[in-house]
């Protein structure tokens, strides 16, 4: 009788062990919160580590990736929240991306603050207003906002010991970004470049590449630009940003369409550029522009019974 019980026990033991192991694996695979696959957002001027982000030891191979810092200038208008929503939906799918959202405003708006808090990705929310005299058609946009983003980045990193692997790029809030673009720019050593779609009055603009080097520009607009490239067409390593602490966007003497060249001239040369996107033959970002909304039937005074944020 005793030996029968013992043999039954031996028969069951492996199965019990298997069940225990399976349960254990399942519970260690903690489900990610639906809204925050890469951790919650940190608003405010600071950069507290995002709540909900997995601890370093669980981040696995992601931890080895250089952080991508995306500086996005943004301003209040009817389509702002729609633009930011599209952008966040893209950025949320990119590993180790830190969004530096810079409002063109004298103070942080409630709309953007709320948006950032719920965006579900690491985010630093800054603001700086464009002086009134620069808010005119034909003048470069977002100069002060991009500089505020650069200043934040330099301040955050200047006291940290090297190496600080990171890549910076300027992500306007209305463009369209493929996920492949982030894979390409992640390996930027100094300054990398790639084609941009729907820009310069052509289907695309692109750097011309020979033997792996940029030798010129395919463009239909102001071909005399030293770097005939849109803001969406390049990325810069954090090391280059830190080792050129004075490189900024300038208002003085700046002409339309020259911001990119004026900035790149301060940090690199054409010979040094690293072509991405299969030697600059693939369009992975589009300079889309959102149509101005028709608000012709919007009442002068608030008529609805509730206040709705759009
Ligand atoms: C083109 C370039 O793609 C921009 O990078 C460049 O800043 C701009 O020209 C320029 O003229 O300076 P475009 O589509 O004409 O872009 O410009 P917008 O998309 O209207 O503005 C660029 C960025 O600046 C956007 O992220 C936008 O939200 C922001 N912006 C625009 C402000 O923060 N404040 C403004 O008053 C206008
Ligand atoms: Mn734009």
mmCIF file of N, CA and C in Angstrom, residues 213-286:
data_model
loop_
_atom_site.group_PDB
_atom_site.id
_atom_site.type_symbol
_atom_site.label_atom_id
_atom_site.label_comp_id
_atom_site.label_asym_id
_atom_site.label_seq_id
_atom_site.Cartn_x
_atom_site.Cartn_y
_atom_site.Cartn_z
ATOM 1 N N UNK A 213 29.753 58.977 -49.507
ATOM 2 C CA UNK A 213 29.923 60.364 -49.020
ATOM 3 C C UNK A 213 28.895 61.281 -49.692
ATOM 4 N N UNK A 214 28.451 62.289 -48.951
ATOM 5 C CA UNK A 214 27.545 63.277 -49.531
ATOM 6 C C UNK A 214 28.362 64.209 -50.429
ATOM 7 N N UNK A 215 27.917 64.330 -51.684
ATOM 8 C CA UNK A 215 28.671 65.158 -52.633
ATOM 9 C C UNK A 215 27.824 66.307 -53.195
ATOM 10 N N UNK A 216 26.559 66.355 -52.824
ATOM 11 C CA UNK A 216 25.703 67.425 -53.339
ATOM 12 C C UNK A 216 24.266 67.174 -52.912
ATOM 13 N N UNK A 217 23.357 67.942 -53.526
ATOM 14 C CA UNK A 217 21.966 67.892 -53.079
ATOM 15 C C UNK A 217 21.024 67.840 -54.265
ATOM 16 N N UNK A 218 20.041 66.977 -54.196
ATOM 17 C CA UNK A 218 18.964 66.977 -55.174
ATOM 18 C C UNK A 218 17.849 67.827 -54.589
ATOM 19 N N UNK A 219 17.657 69.004 -55.155
ATOM 20 C CA UNK A 219 16.646 69.913 -54.617
ATOM 21 C C UNK A 219 16.163 70.853 -55.709
ATOM 22 N N UNK A 220 14.949 71.343 -55.538
ATOM 23 C CA UNK A 220 14.413 72.269 -56.528
ATOM 24 C C UNK A 220 14.352 73.687 -55.995
ATOM 25 N N UNK A 221 14.872 73.883 -54.802
ATOM 26 C CA UNK A 221 14.708 75.187 -54.154
ATOM 27 C C UNK A 221 16.005 75.640 -53.507
ATOM 28 N N UNK A 222 16.466 76.803 -53.888
ATOM 29 C CA UNK A 222 17.684 77.392 -53.343
ATOM 30 C C UNK A 222 18.825 76.370 -53.245
ATOM 31 N N UNK A 223 19.232 75.897 -54.392
ATOM 32 C CA UNK A 223 20.278 74.869 -54.446
ATOM 33 C C UNK A 223 21.607 75.402 -53.928
ATOM 34 N N UNK A 224 21.682 76.732 -53.732
ATOM 35 C CA UNK A 224 22.928 77.329 -53.236
ATOM 36 C C UNK A 224 23.087 77.166 -51.721
ATOM 37 N N UNK A 225 22.067 76.606 -51.076
ATOM 38 C CA UNK A 225 22.202 76.413 -49.624
ATOM 39 C C UNK A 225 23.377 75.470 -49.331
ATOM 40 N N UNK A 226 24.222 75.810 -48.355
ATOM 41 C CA UNK A 226 25.362 74.923 -48.032
ATOM 42 C C UNK A 226 24.902 73.509 -47.667
ATOM 43 N N UNK A 227 23.795 73.428 -46.931
ATOM 44 C CA UNK A 227 23.167 72.141 -46.614
ATOM 45 C C UNK A 227 21.716 72.262 -47.088
ATOM 46 N N UNK A 228 21.451 71.785 -48.296
ATOM 47 C CA UNK A 228 20.108 71.950 -48.858
ATOM 48 C C UNK A 228 19.189 70.862 -48.326
ATOM 49 N N UNK A 229 18.834 71.017 -47.053
ATOM 50 C CA UNK A 229 18.135 69.943 -46.351
ATOM 51 C C UNK A 229 17.113 70.547 -45.400
ATOM 52 N N UNK A 230 15.981 69.860 -45.244
ATOM 53 C CA UNK A 230 14.958 70.330 -44.306
ATOM 54 C C UNK A 230 15.330 69.901 -42.879
ATOM 55 N N UNK A 231 14.711 70.577 -41.921
ATOM 56 C CA UNK A 231 14.935 70.266 -40.508
ATOM 57 C C UNK A 231 14.682 68.783 -40.202
ATOM 58 N N UNK A 232 13.793 68.156 -40.974
ATOM 59 C CA UNK A 232 13.448 66.748 -40.732
ATOM 60 C C UNK A 232 14.456 65.784 -41.340
ATOM 61 N N UNK A 233 15.519 66.317 -41.976
ATOM 62 C CA UNK A 233 16.412 65.466 -42.750
ATOM 63 C C UNK A 233 17.742 65.144 -42.107
ATOM 64 N N UNK A 234 17.905 65.460 -40.829
ATOM 65 C CA UNK A 234 19.202 65.159 -40.206
ATOM 66 C C UNK A 234 19.067 64.875 -38.719
ATOM 67 N N UNK A 235 20.085 64.212 -38.166
ATOM 68 C CA UNK A 235 20.169 63.976 -36.724
ATOM 69 C C UNK A 235 21.612 64.226 -36.290
ATOM 70 N N UNK A 236 21.773 64.574 -35.023
ATOM 71 C CA UNK A 236 23.088 64.948 -34.498
ATOM 72 C C UNK A 236 23.350 64.142 -33.228
ATOM 73 N N UNK A 237 24.575 63.639 -33.079
ATOM 74 C CA UNK A 237 24.853 62.889 -31.852
ATOM 75 C C UNK A 237 24.944 63.843 -30.666
ATOM 76 N N UNK A 238 24.602 63.337 -29.518
ATOM 77 C CA UNK A 238 24.630 64.149 -28.293
ATOM 78 C C UNK A 238 26.045 64.673 -28.039
ATOM 79 N N UNK A 239 27.043 63.834 -28.359
ATOM 80 C CA UNK A 239 28.441 64.257 -28.166
ATOM 81 C C UNK A 239 28.753 65.528 -28.948
ATOM 82 N N UNK A 240 28.261 65.601 -30.187
ATOM 83 C CA UNK A 240 28.510 66.787 -31.015
ATOM 84 C C UNK A 240 27.800 68.008 -30.430
ATOM 85 N N UNK A 241 26.597 67.803 -29.928
ATOM 86 C CA UNK A 241 25.855 68.913 -29.300
ATOM 87 C C UNK A 241 26.619 69.416 -28.072
ATOM 88 N N UNK A 242 27.179 68.489 -27.293
ATOM 89 C CA UNK A 242 27.880 68.887 -26.067
ATOM 90 C C UNK A 242 29.248 69.499 -26.372
ATOM 91 N N UNK A 243 29.899 69.024 -27.429
ATOM 92 C CA UNK A 243 31.239 69.546 -27.723
ATOM 93 C C UNK A 243 31.188 70.849 -28.535
ATOM 94 N N UNK A 244 29.994 71.256 -28.950
ATOM 95 C CA UNK A 244 29.813 72.575 -29.596
ATOM 96 C C UNK A 244 28.781 73.359 -28.798
ATOM 97 N N UNK A 245 29.139 73.778 -27.578
ATOM 98 C CA UNK A 245 28.128 74.352 -26.688
ATOM 99 C C UNK A 245 27.522 75.651 -27.204
ATOM 100 N N UNK A 246 28.168 76.284 -28.175
ATOM 101 C CA UNK A 246 27.650 77.574 -28.660
ATOM 102 C C UNK A 246 26.759 77.420 -29.899
ATOM 103 N N UNK A 247 26.669 76.216 -30.429
ATOM 104 C CA UNK A 247 25.867 76.024 -31.643
ATOM 105 C C UNK A 247 24.379 76.176 -31.327
ATOM 106 N N UNK A 248 23.749 77.193 -31.923
ATOM 107 C CA UNK A 248 22.319 77.444 -31.709
ATOM 108 C C UNK A 248 21.695 77.949 -33.011
ATOM 109 N N UNK A 249 20.378 78.071 -33.006
ATOM 110 C CA UNK A 249 19.679 78.688 -34.133
ATOM 111 C C UNK A 249 19.686 80.197 -33.922
ATOM 112 N N UNK A 250 19.963 80.923 -35.014
ATOM 113 C CA UNK A 250 20.123 82.370 -34.875
ATOM 114 C C UNK A 250 18.988 83.117 -35.555
ATOM 115 N N UNK A 251 18.562 84.192 -34.934
ATOM 116 C CA UNK A 251 17.594 85.081 -35.549
ATOM 117 C C UNK A 251 18.292 86.078 -36.454
ATOM 118 N N UNK A 252 19.405 86.616 -35.937
ATOM 119 C CA UNK A 252 20.105 87.678 -36.649
ATOM 120 C C UNK A 252 20.632 87.174 -38.006
ATOM 121 N N UNK A 253 20.254 87.862 -39.060
ATOM 122 C CA UNK A 253 20.757 87.535 -40.397
ATOM 123 C C UNK A 253 20.210 86.249 -40.981
ATOM 124 N N UNK A 254 19.287 85.628 -40.272
ATOM 125 C CA UNK A 254 18.779 84.351 -40.757
ATOM 126 C C UNK A 254 17.706 84.556 -41.824
ATOM 127 N N UNK A 255 17.858 83.874 -42.943
ATOM 128 C CA UNK A 255 16.878 83.986 -44.031
ATOM 129 C C UNK A 255 15.971 82.757 -44.034
ATOM 130 N N UNK A 256 14.789 82.886 -44.667
ATOM 131 C CA UNK A 256 13.907 81.716 -44.734
ATOM 132 C C UNK A 256 14.623 80.535 -45.387
ATOM 133 N N UNK A 257 14.469 79.392 -44.797
ATOM 134 C CA UNK A 257 15.054 78.181 -45.366
ATOM 135 C C UNK A 257 16.541 78.008 -45.085
ATOM 136 N N UNK A 258 17.133 78.946 -44.367
ATOM 137 C CA UNK A 258 18.574 78.857 -44.101
ATOM 138 C C UNK A 258 18.887 78.385 -42.682
ATOM 139 N N UNK A 259 17.844 78.185 -41.876
ATOM 140 C CA UNK A 259 18.086 77.794 -40.479
ATOM 141 C C UNK A 259 18.912 76.512 -40.370
ATOM 142 N N UNK A 260 18.540 75.540 -41.225
ATOM 143 C CA UNK A 260 19.230 74.246 -41.178
ATOM 144 C C UNK A 260 20.711 74.420 -41.498
ATOM 145 N N UNK A 261 20.985 75.165 -42.597
ATOM 146 C CA UNK A 261 22.378 75.382 -43.006
ATOM 147 C C UNK A 261 23.142 76.163 -41.945
ATOM 148 N N UNK A 262 22.519 77.220 -41.430
ATOM 149 C CA UNK A 262 23.189 78.048 -40.420
ATOM 150 C C UNK A 262 23.566 77.220 -39.196
ATOM 151 N N UNK A 263 22.693 76.298 -38.831
ATOM 152 C CA UNK A 263 22.968 75.462 -37.659
ATOM 153 C C UNK A 263 24.032 74.404 -37.979
ATOM 154 N N UNK A 264 23.847 73.704 -39.099
ATOM 155 C CA UNK A 264 24.769 72.608 -39.436
ATOM 156 C C UNK A 264 26.190 73.115 -39.682
ATOM 157 N N UNK A 265 26.293 74.328 -40.257
ATOM 158 C CA UNK A 265 27.617 74.927 -40.498
ATOM 159 C C UNK A 265 28.437 75.031 -39.213
ATOM 160 N N UNK A 266 27.735 75.215 -38.099
ATOM 161 C CA UNK A 266 28.437 75.402 -36.821
ATOM 162 C C UNK A 266 28.982 74.099 -36.242
ATOM 163 N N UNK A 267 28.475 72.961 -36.726
ATOM 164 C CA UNK A 267 28.853 71.703 -36.074
ATOM 165 C C UNK A 267 29.487 70.667 -36.990
ATOM 166 N N UNK A 268 29.410 70.876 -38.315
ATOM 167 C CA UNK A 268 29.920 69.831 -39.204
ATOM 168 C C UNK A 268 30.294 70.384 -40.585
ATOM 169 N N UNK A 269 30.752 69.499 -41.460
ATOM 170 C CA UNK A 269 31.013 69.853 -42.861
ATOM 171 C C UNK A 269 30.264 68.855 -43.736
ATOM 172 N N UNK A 270 30.069 69.212 -45.002
ATOM 173 C CA UNK A 270 29.346 68.311 -45.913
ATOM 174 C C UNK A 270 30.092 66.972 -46.024
ATOM 175 N N UNK A 271 31.425 67.034 -46.074
ATOM 176 C CA UNK A 271 32.241 65.814 -46.235
ATOM 177 C C UNK A 271 32.035 64.837 -45.078
ATOM 178 N N UNK A 272 31.734 65.397 -43.916
ATOM 179 C CA UNK A 272 31.637 64.584 -42.705
ATOM 180 C C UNK A 272 30.290 63.861 -42.558
ATOM 181 N N UNK A 273 29.277 64.295 -43.328
ATOM 182 C CA UNK A 273 27.918 63.788 -43.124
ATOM 183 C C UNK A 273 27.825 62.285 -43.354
ATOM 184 N N UNK A 274 27.012 61.627 -42.545
ATOM 185 C CA UNK A 274 26.799 60.175 -42.665
ATOM 186 C C UNK A 274 25.462 59.916 -43.363
ATOM 187 N N UNK A 275 25.491 59.405 -44.596
ATOM 188 C CA UNK A 275 24.231 59.134 -45.288
ATOM 189 C C UNK A 275 23.515 57.925 -44.687
ATOM 190 N N UNK A 276 22.225 58.072 -44.462
ATOM 191 C CA UNK A 276 21.395 56.972 -43.955
ATOM 192 C C UNK A 276 20.352 56.621 -45.019
ATOM 193 N N UNK A 277 19.442 55.714 -44.653
ATOM 194 C CA UNK A 277 18.343 55.313 -45.541
ATOM 195 C C UNK A 277 18.875 54.827 -46.895
ATOM 196 N N UNK A 278 19.699 53.782 -46.827
ATOM 197 C CA UNK A 278 20.253 53.148 -48.021
ATOM 198 C C UNK A 278 20.908 54.180 -48.954
ATOM 199 N N UNK A 279 21.939 54.832 -48.428
ATOM 200 C CA UNK A 279 22.655 55.875 -49.185
ATOM 201 C C UNK A 279 21.725 56.968 -49.697
ATOM 202 N N UNK A 280 20.777 57.322 -48.833
ATOM 203 C CA UNK A 280 19.837 58.416 -49.145
ATOM 204 C C UNK A 280 18.964 58.123 -50.366
ATOM 205 N N UNK A 281 18.511 56.869 -50.482
ATOM 206 C CA UNK A 281 17.620 56.518 -51.590
ATOM 207 C C UNK A 281 16.222 56.129 -51.104
ATOM 208 N N UNK A 282 15.974 56.247 -49.791
ATOM 209 C CA UNK A 282 14.643 55.892 -49.267
ATOM 210 C C UNK A 282 14.037 57.074 -48.521
ATOM 211 N N UNK A 283 12.780 57.344 -48.771
ATOM 212 C CA UNK A 283 12.087 58.406 -48.034
ATOM 213 C C UNK A 283 11.415 57.783 -46.806
ATOM 214 N N UNK A 284 11.859 58.208 -45.629
ATOM 215 C CA UNK A 284 11.321 57.672 -44.369
ATOM 216 C C UNK A 284 10.633 58.750 -43.543
ATOM 217 N N UNK A 285 10.646 59.985 -44.041
ATOM 218 C CA UNK A 285 9.960 61.080 -43.344
ATOM 219 C C UNK A 285 9.376 62.025 -44.390
ATOM 220 N N UNK A 286 8.195 62.540 -44.100
ATOM 221 C CA UNK A 286 7.493 63.394 -45.057
ATOM 222 C C UNK A 286 7.181 64.736 -44.413
#
